[in-house]
Coordinates of C-alpha atoms and ligand atoms in Angstrom, one line a residue:
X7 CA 0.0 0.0 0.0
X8 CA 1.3 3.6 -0.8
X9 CA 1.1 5.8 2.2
X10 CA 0.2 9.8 1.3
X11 CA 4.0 10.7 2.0
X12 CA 4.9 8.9 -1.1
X13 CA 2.8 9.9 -3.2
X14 CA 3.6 12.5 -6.0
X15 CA 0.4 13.9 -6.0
X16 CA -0.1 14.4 -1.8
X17 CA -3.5 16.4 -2.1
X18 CA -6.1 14.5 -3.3
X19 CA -9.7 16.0 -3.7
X20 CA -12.4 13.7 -2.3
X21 CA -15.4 15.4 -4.0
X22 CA -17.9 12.3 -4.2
X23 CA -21.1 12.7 -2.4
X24 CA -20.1 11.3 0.6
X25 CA -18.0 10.4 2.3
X26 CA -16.6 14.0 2.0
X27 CA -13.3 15.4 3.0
X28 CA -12.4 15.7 6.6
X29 CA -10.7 18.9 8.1
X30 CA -7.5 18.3 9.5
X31 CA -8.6 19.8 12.6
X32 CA -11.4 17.0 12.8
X33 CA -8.8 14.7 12.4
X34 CA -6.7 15.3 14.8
X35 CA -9.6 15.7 17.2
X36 CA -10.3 12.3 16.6
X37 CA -6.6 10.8 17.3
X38 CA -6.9 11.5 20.7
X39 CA -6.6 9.0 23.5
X40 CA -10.0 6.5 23.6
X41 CA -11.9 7.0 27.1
X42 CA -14.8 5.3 28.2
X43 CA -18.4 6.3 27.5
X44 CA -20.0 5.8 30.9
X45 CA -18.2 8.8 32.3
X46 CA -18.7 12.4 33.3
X47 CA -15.7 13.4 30.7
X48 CA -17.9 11.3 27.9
X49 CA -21.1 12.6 29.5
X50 CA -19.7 16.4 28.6
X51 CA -18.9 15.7 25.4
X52 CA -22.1 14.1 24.4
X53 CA -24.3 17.0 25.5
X54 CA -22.5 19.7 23.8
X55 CA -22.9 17.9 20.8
X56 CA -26.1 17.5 21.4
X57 CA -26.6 20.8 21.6
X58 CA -24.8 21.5 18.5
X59 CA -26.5 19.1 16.5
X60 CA -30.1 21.3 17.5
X61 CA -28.9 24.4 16.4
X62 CA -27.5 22.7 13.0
X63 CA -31.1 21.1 12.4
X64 CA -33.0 23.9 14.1
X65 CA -35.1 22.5 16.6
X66 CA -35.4 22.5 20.5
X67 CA -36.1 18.6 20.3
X68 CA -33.8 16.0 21.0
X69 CA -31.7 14.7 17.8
X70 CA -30.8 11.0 18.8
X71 CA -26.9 10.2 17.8
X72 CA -27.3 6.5 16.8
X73 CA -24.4 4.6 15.7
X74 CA -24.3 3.3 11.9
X75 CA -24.8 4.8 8.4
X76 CA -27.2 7.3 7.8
X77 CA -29.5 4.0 6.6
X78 CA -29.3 2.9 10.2
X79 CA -30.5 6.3 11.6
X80 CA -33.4 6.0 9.2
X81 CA -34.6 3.1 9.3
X82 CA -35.0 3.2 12.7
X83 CA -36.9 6.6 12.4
X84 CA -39.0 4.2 9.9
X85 CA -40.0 1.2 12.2
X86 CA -39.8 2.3 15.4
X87 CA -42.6 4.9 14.4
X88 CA -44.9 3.4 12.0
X89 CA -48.2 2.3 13.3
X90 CA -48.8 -1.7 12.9
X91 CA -51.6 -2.5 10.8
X92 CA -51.5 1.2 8.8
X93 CA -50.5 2.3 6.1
X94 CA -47.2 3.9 4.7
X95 CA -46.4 6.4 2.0
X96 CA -43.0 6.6 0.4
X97 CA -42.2 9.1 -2.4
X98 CA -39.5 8.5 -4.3
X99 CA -37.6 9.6 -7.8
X100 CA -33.6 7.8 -7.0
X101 CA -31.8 5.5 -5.0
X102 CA -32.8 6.5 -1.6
X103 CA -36.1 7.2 -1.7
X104 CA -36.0 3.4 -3.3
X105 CA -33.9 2.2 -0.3
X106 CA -36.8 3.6 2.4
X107 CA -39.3 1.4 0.2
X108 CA -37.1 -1.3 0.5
X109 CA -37.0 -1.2 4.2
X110 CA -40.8 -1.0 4.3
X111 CA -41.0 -4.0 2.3
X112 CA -38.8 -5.8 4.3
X113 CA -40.7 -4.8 7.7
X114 CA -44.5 -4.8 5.6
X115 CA -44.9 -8.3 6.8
X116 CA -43.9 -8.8 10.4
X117 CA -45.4 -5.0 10.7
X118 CA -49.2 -5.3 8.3
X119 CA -48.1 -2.9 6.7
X120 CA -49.9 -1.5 3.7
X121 CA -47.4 0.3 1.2
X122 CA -48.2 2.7 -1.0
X123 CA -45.5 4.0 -3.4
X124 CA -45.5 7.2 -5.4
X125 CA -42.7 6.9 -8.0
X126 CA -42.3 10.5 -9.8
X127 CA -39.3 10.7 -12.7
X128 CA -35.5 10.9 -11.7
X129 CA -34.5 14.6 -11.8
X130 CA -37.5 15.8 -10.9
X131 CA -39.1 16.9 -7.4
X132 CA -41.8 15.5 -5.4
X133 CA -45.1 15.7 -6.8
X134 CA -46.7 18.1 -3.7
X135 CA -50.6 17.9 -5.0
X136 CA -50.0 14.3 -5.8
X137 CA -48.7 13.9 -1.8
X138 CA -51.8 15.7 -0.4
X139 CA -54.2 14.0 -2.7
X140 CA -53.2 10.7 -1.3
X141 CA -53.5 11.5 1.9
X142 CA -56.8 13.0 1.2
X143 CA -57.9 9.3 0.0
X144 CA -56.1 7.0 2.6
X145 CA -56.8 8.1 6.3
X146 CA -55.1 5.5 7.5
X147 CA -51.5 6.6 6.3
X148 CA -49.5 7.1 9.4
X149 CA -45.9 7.9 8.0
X150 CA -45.0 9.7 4.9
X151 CA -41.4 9.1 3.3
X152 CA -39.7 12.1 1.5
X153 CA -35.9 13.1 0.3
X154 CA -35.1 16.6 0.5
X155 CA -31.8 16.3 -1.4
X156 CA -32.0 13.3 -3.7
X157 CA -28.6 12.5 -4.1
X158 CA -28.3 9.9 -6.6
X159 CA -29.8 12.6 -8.9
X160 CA -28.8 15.9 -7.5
X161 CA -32.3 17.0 -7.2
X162 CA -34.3 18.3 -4.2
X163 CA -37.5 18.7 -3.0
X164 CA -39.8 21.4 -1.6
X165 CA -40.0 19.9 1.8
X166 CA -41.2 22.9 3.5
X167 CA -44.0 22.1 1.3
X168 CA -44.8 18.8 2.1
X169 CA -44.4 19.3 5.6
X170 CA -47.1 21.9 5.0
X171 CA -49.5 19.1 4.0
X172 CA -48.5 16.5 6.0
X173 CA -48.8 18.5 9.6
X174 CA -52.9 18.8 8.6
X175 CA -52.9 15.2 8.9
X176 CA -52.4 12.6 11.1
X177 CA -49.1 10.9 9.4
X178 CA -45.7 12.0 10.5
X179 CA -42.9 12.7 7.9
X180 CA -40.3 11.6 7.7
X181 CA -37.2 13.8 6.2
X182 CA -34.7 12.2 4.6
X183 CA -31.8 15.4 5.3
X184 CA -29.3 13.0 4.4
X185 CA -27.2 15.5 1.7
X186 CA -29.6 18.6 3.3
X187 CA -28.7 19.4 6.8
X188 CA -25.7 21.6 6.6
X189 CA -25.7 22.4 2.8
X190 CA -29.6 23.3 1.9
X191 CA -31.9 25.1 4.4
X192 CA -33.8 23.0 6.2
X193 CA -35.9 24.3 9.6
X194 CA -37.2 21.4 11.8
X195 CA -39.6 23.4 14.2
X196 CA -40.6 26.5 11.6
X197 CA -41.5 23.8 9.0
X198 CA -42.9 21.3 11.2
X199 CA -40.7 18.4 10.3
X200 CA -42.3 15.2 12.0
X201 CA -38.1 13.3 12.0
X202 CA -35.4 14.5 10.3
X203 CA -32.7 12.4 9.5
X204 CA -29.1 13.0 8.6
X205 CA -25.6 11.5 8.6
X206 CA -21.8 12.3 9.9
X207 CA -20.1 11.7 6.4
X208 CA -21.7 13.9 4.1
X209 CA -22.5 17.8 5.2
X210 CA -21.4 17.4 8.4
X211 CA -17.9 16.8 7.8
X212 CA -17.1 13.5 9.3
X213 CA -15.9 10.2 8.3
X214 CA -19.0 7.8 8.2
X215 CA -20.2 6.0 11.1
X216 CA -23.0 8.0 12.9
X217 CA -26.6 8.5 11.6
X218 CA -28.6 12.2 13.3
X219 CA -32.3 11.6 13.9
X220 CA -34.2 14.9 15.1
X221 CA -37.6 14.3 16.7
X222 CA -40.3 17.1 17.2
X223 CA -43.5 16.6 19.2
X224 CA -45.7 14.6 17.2
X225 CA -42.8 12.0 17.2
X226 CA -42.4 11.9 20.7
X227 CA -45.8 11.6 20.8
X228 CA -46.1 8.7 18.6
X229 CA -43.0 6.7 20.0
X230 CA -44.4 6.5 23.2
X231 CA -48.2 5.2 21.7
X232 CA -46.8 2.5 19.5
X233 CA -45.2 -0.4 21.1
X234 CA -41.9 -2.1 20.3
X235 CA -41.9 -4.5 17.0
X236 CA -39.6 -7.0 15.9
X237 CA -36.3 -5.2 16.7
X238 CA -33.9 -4.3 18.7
X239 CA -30.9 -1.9 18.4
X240 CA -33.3 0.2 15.9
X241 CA -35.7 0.7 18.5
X242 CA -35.6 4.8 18.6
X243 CA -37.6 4.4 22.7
X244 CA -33.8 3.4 23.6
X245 CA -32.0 5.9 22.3
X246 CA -34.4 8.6 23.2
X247 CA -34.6 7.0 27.1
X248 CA -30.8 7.2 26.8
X249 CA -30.6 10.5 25.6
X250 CA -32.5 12.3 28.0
X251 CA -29.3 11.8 30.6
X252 CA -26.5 12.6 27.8
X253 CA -26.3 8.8 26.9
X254 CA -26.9 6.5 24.6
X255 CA -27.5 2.6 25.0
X256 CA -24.8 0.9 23.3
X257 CA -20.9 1.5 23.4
X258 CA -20.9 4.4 20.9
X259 CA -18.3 5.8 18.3
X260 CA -16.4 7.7 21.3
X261 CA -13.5 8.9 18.9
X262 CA -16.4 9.8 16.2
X263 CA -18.6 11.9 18.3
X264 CA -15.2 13.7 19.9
X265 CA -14.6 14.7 15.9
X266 CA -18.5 15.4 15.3
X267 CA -17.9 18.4 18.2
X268 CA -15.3 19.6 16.8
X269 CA -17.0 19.4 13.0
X270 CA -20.4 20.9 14.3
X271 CA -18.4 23.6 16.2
X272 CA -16.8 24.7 12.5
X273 CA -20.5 24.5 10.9
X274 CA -21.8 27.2 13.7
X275 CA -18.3 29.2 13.9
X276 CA -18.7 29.8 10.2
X277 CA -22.7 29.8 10.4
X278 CA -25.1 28.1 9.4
X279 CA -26.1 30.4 6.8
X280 CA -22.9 31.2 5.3
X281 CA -22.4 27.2 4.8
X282 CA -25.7 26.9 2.9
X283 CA -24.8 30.2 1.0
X284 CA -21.3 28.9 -0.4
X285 CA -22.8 25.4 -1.1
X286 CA -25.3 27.5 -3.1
X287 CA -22.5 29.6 -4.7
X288 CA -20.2 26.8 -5.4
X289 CA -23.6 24.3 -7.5
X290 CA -24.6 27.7 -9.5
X291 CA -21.0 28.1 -10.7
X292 CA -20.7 24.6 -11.6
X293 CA -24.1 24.1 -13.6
X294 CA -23.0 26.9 -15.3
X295 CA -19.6 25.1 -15.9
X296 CA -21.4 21.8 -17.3
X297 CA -23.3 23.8 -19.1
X298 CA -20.8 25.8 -20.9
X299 CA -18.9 22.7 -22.1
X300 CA -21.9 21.9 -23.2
X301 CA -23.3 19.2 -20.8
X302 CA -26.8 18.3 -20.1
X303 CA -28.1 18.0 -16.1
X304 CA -29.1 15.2 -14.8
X305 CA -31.6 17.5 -12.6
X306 CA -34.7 19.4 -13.3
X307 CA -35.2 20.5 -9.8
X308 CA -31.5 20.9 -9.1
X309 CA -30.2 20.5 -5.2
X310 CA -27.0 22.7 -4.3
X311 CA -25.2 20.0 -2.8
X312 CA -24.1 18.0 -5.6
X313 CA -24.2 18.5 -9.4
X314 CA -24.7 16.0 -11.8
X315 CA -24.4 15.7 -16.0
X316 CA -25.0 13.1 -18.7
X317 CA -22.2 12.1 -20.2
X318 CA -21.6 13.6 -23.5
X319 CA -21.8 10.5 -26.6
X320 CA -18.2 8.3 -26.3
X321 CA -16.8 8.7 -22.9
X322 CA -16.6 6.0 -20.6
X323 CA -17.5 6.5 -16.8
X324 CA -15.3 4.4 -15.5
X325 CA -11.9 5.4 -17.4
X326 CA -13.1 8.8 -17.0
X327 CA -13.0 8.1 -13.9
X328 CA -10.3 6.4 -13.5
X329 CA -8.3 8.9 -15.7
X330 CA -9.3 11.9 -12.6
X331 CA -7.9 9.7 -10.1
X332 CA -4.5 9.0 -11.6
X333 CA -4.2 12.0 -13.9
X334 CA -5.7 14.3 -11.1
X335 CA -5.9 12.8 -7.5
X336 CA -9.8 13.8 -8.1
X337 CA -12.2 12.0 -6.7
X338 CA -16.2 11.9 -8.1
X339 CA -19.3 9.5 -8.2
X340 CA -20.9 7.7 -11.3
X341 CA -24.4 7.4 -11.6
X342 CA -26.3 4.2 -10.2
X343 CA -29.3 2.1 -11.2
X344 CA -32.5 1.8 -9.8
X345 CA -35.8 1.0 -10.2
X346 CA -36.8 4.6 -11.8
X347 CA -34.1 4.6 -13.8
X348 CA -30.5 3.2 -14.5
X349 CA -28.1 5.8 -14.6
X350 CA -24.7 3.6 -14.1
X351 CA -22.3 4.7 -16.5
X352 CA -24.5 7.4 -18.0
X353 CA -24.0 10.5 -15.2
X354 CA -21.3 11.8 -12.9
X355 CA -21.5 14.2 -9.3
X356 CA -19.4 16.0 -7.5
X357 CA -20.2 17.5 -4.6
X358 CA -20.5 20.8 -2.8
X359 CA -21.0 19.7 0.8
X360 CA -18.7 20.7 4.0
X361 CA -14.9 20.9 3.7
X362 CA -14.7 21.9 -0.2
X363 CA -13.3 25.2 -1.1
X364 CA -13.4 27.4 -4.7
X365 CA -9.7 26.1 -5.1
X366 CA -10.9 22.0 -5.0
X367 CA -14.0 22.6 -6.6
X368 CA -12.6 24.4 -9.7
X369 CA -9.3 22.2 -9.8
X370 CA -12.2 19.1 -10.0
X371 CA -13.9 21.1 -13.1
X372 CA -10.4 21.9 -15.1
X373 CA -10.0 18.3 -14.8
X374 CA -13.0 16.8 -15.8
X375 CA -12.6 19.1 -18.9
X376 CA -9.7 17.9 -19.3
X377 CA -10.6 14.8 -19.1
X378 CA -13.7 14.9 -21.2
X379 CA -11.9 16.6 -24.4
X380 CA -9.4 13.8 -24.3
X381 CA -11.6 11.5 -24.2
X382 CA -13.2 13.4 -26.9
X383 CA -16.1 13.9 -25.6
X384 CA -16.2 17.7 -25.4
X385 CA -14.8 20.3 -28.4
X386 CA -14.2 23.2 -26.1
X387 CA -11.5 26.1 -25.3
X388 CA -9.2 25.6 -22.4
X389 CA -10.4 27.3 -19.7
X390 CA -14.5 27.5 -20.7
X391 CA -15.1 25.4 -17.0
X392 CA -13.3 28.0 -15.2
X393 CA -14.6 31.0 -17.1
X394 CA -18.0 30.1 -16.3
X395 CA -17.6 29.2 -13.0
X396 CA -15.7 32.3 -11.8
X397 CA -18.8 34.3 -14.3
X398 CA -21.2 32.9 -12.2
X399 CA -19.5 32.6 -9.0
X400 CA -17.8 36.0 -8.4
Ligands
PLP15 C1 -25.7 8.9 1.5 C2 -27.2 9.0 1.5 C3 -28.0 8.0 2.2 C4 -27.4 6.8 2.8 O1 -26.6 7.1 3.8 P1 -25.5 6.0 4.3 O2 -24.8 6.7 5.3 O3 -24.7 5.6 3.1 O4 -26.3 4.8 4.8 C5 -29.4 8.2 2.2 N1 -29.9 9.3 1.7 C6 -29.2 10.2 1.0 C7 -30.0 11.3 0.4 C8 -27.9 10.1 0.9 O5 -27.2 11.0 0.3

C-alpha cells in the first residue's frame, strides 16, 4: 500500500457525495486517547454535541446520535414509528427514496403494513398535489417518506411544502436530510418536520459512522403510543430514554462523536447560513460550468449539494474516472441504477458539501474538462469550466 508521504500527487480532492473530506482539525480531534463512555468526561462531550446538533437542524427537540450509516438512523426513524396495521407512503424519484421502500417492504410483513408507493421521474421533485391527494384518500397513512436532497440525482424537494401538507394530517414525515442538513436550508420546528434524519459523512464533515435523527413533538408523541416491534438496536424508545441523561445505549463511536464536536463547532463558527450560502455559490458556478462545455443536467429540480451531467456520446465513466484519479488525485461519483431509472455509467457528481473550497471545486472542473476533451467527448476552449464558473461565481 502507498502511504500519502509517497505519493507524488499528496492532495487528493475527495469530491464524491459522501464520504466528503475531513478537516485536518477533525482529524486530529479524533486521534486522541479512547476514554470510556460511561463517564462524566464522555457525558460532557455528548451533551454539547447534542446541543450542536439542535442548532444545525433547528429545533429544540432531542436529535438521537445513533451509531451506523445514515440507513441505520433512518430506518430506525421508519420502524420504530410506524403504526402496525397502517398504512405507509413513500415518495421517491432515485436511490434512496427506493432504499426507504425497500425497508418497508422488508418490515410490511412482520409489521401489516400496507405500502403505498408514489414513483415521480428521476430529476425531478416531489409531486406536492399528488402527496396531499393521497393523503386526502387513505386516512389510515400514518408515516410519509420524502428526500429533500436526492442524491443519486442531484435534485431536491420542496420539503417545506410537504411538511405543509403533512402536519394537517395525522401521518408523520419523515425527512430524509441525508445531503440537506448543513448544505440546503432546512428548519425542523418552523417547518414542522415530524423526523429528520441525517448522517456524519456527508455535510457534516465527518468520516461515516453516525446517523442524526431529530424528533419534534408529534414523534415523541407517537413513540411512546406505539409499542416495540420486531427489533432491537433500531428501536428509537432506547435511544431517546438514553438520551435524556446525555447517553446513549450501546458503546458508541467515542473517537467519532469527539470529531462530530469539533465538526459541528466549525459549521456554527462559520454559520449556518454562510455554509448553505457557499454550497449555493459553489452548485450555481458549476451548472453553469457543465453547461458551458456543453453538458446536459441530470436534474430538473436541481439541489445545491451535488451536481450532476449526462455524459456527452463516447466517454466512458469508469476510465473517466479512472483517468481523474490518476491524472488528477480527483475524486467523483458515477451514476447508479435503480428501479426509476438506471443511470450507471451514463452520469457523474461532485459535490459541494462541507470541507470543499473554490480552489478544490474548480481544480475538479479543469480536470473533468480535461478529461472529457481527451476522451473526446467535449470540443471546447481551455479554460471555458473555469470561465463560467468564476462568471457565475464572483
Ligand atoms: C448517502 C445517503 C444516504 C445513505 O446514507 P448511508 O450513510 O450511506 O447509509 C441516504 N440518503 C441520502 C440522500 C444520501 O445522500
Amino acid at each position: 500500500m502507498t502511504s500519502q508521504a509517497t505519493q507524488t500527487r499528496p492532495k487528493q480532492r475527495l469530491l464524491t457525495p459522501g464520504p466528503t473530506a475531513v478537516p485536518p482539525e477533525v482529524l486530529q480531534e479524533m486521534a486522541q486517547p479512547i476514554i470510556h463512555h460511561r463517564t462524566k468526561q464522555f457525558q460532557g462531550i455528548f451533551e454539547q454535541l447534542c446541543g450542536q446538533l439542535q442548532k444545525i437542524l433547528r429545533t429544540d427537540g432531542p436529535v438521537l446520535s445513533i451509531a451506523g450509516s445514515g440507513t441505520t438512523a433512518f430506518e430506525a426513524a421508519q420502524v420504530s414509528l410506524v403504526k402496525p396495521s397502517s398504512k405507509v407512503l413513500t415518495i421517491a424519484a432515485g436511490k434512496f427514496g427506493e432504499r426507504w421502500q425497500e425497508i418497508y417492504d422488508a418490515y410490511a410483513p412482520y409489521l401489516d403494513l400496507t405500502h403505498i408507493k408514489l414513483n415521480h421521474d428521476w430529476g425531478t421533485g416531489a409531486p406536492v398535489d399528488q402527496i396531499e391527494q393521497t393523503l386526502k384518500d387513505n386516512p389510515e397513512i400514518s408515516i410519509v417518506t420524502i428526500v429533500q436532497s436526492e442524491t443519486s440525482t442531484a435534485t431536491a424537494s420542496d420539503v417545506k411544502r410537504i411538511a405543509e401538507v403533512v402536519s394537517k394530517t395525522d401521518a408523520l414525515l419523515l425527512v430524509d436530510g441525508i445531503t440537506a442538513v448543513g448544505a440546503l436550508p432546512v428548519e425542523q420546528d418552523a417547518w414542522g418536520i415530524d423526523v429528520l434524519v441525517t448522517g456524519s459523512q456527508k455535510a457534516m464533515m465527518l468520516p461515516p459512522g453516525l446517523g442524526y435523527v431529530g424528533l419534534g413533538e408529534r414523534a415523541l408523541k407517537r413513540l411512546e403510543a406505539v409499542k416495540p416491534g420486531p427489533y432491537y438496536n433500531l428501536d428509537l424508545r432506547k435511544w431517546y430514554k438514553s438520551w435524556k441523561s446525555n447517553d446513549v445505549p450501546f458503546t458508541p463511536p467515542v473517537s467519532l462523536i469527539r470529531g462530530q464536536k469539533v465538526a459541528c463547532e466549525m459549521i456554527l463558527n462559520e454559520g449556518l447560513e454562510n455554509v448553505q450560502q457557499r454550497t449555493r455559490k459553489f452548485a450555481e458556478a458549476t451548472r453553469a460550468a457543465y453547461e458551458a462545455m456543453g453538458l446536459k443536467l441530470i436534474s430538473k429540480s436541481p439541489s445545491d449539494s451535488v451536481s450532476g451531467a449526462f455524459y456527452p456520446e463516447g466517454v466512458d465513466d469508469s476510465a473517466f474516472r479512472k483517468a481523474l484519479r490518476e491524472n488528477h488525485n480527483v475524486h467523483i461519483a458515477g451514476g447508479q441504477d435503480g428501479e426509476g431509472a438506471k443511470w450507471k455509467g451514463k452520469i457523474f457528481r461532485i459535490s459541494h458539501m462541507g470541507y470543499v473550497d473554490k480552489d478544490d471545486t474548480l481544480t475538479t472542473l479543469g480536470a473533468i474538462e480535461t478529461e472529457l476533451r481527451n476522451a473526446g467527448g467535449i470540443d471546447v476552449a481551455p479554460g471555458t469550466a473555469e470561465a463560467a464558473f468564476n462568471k457565475t461565481h464572483g
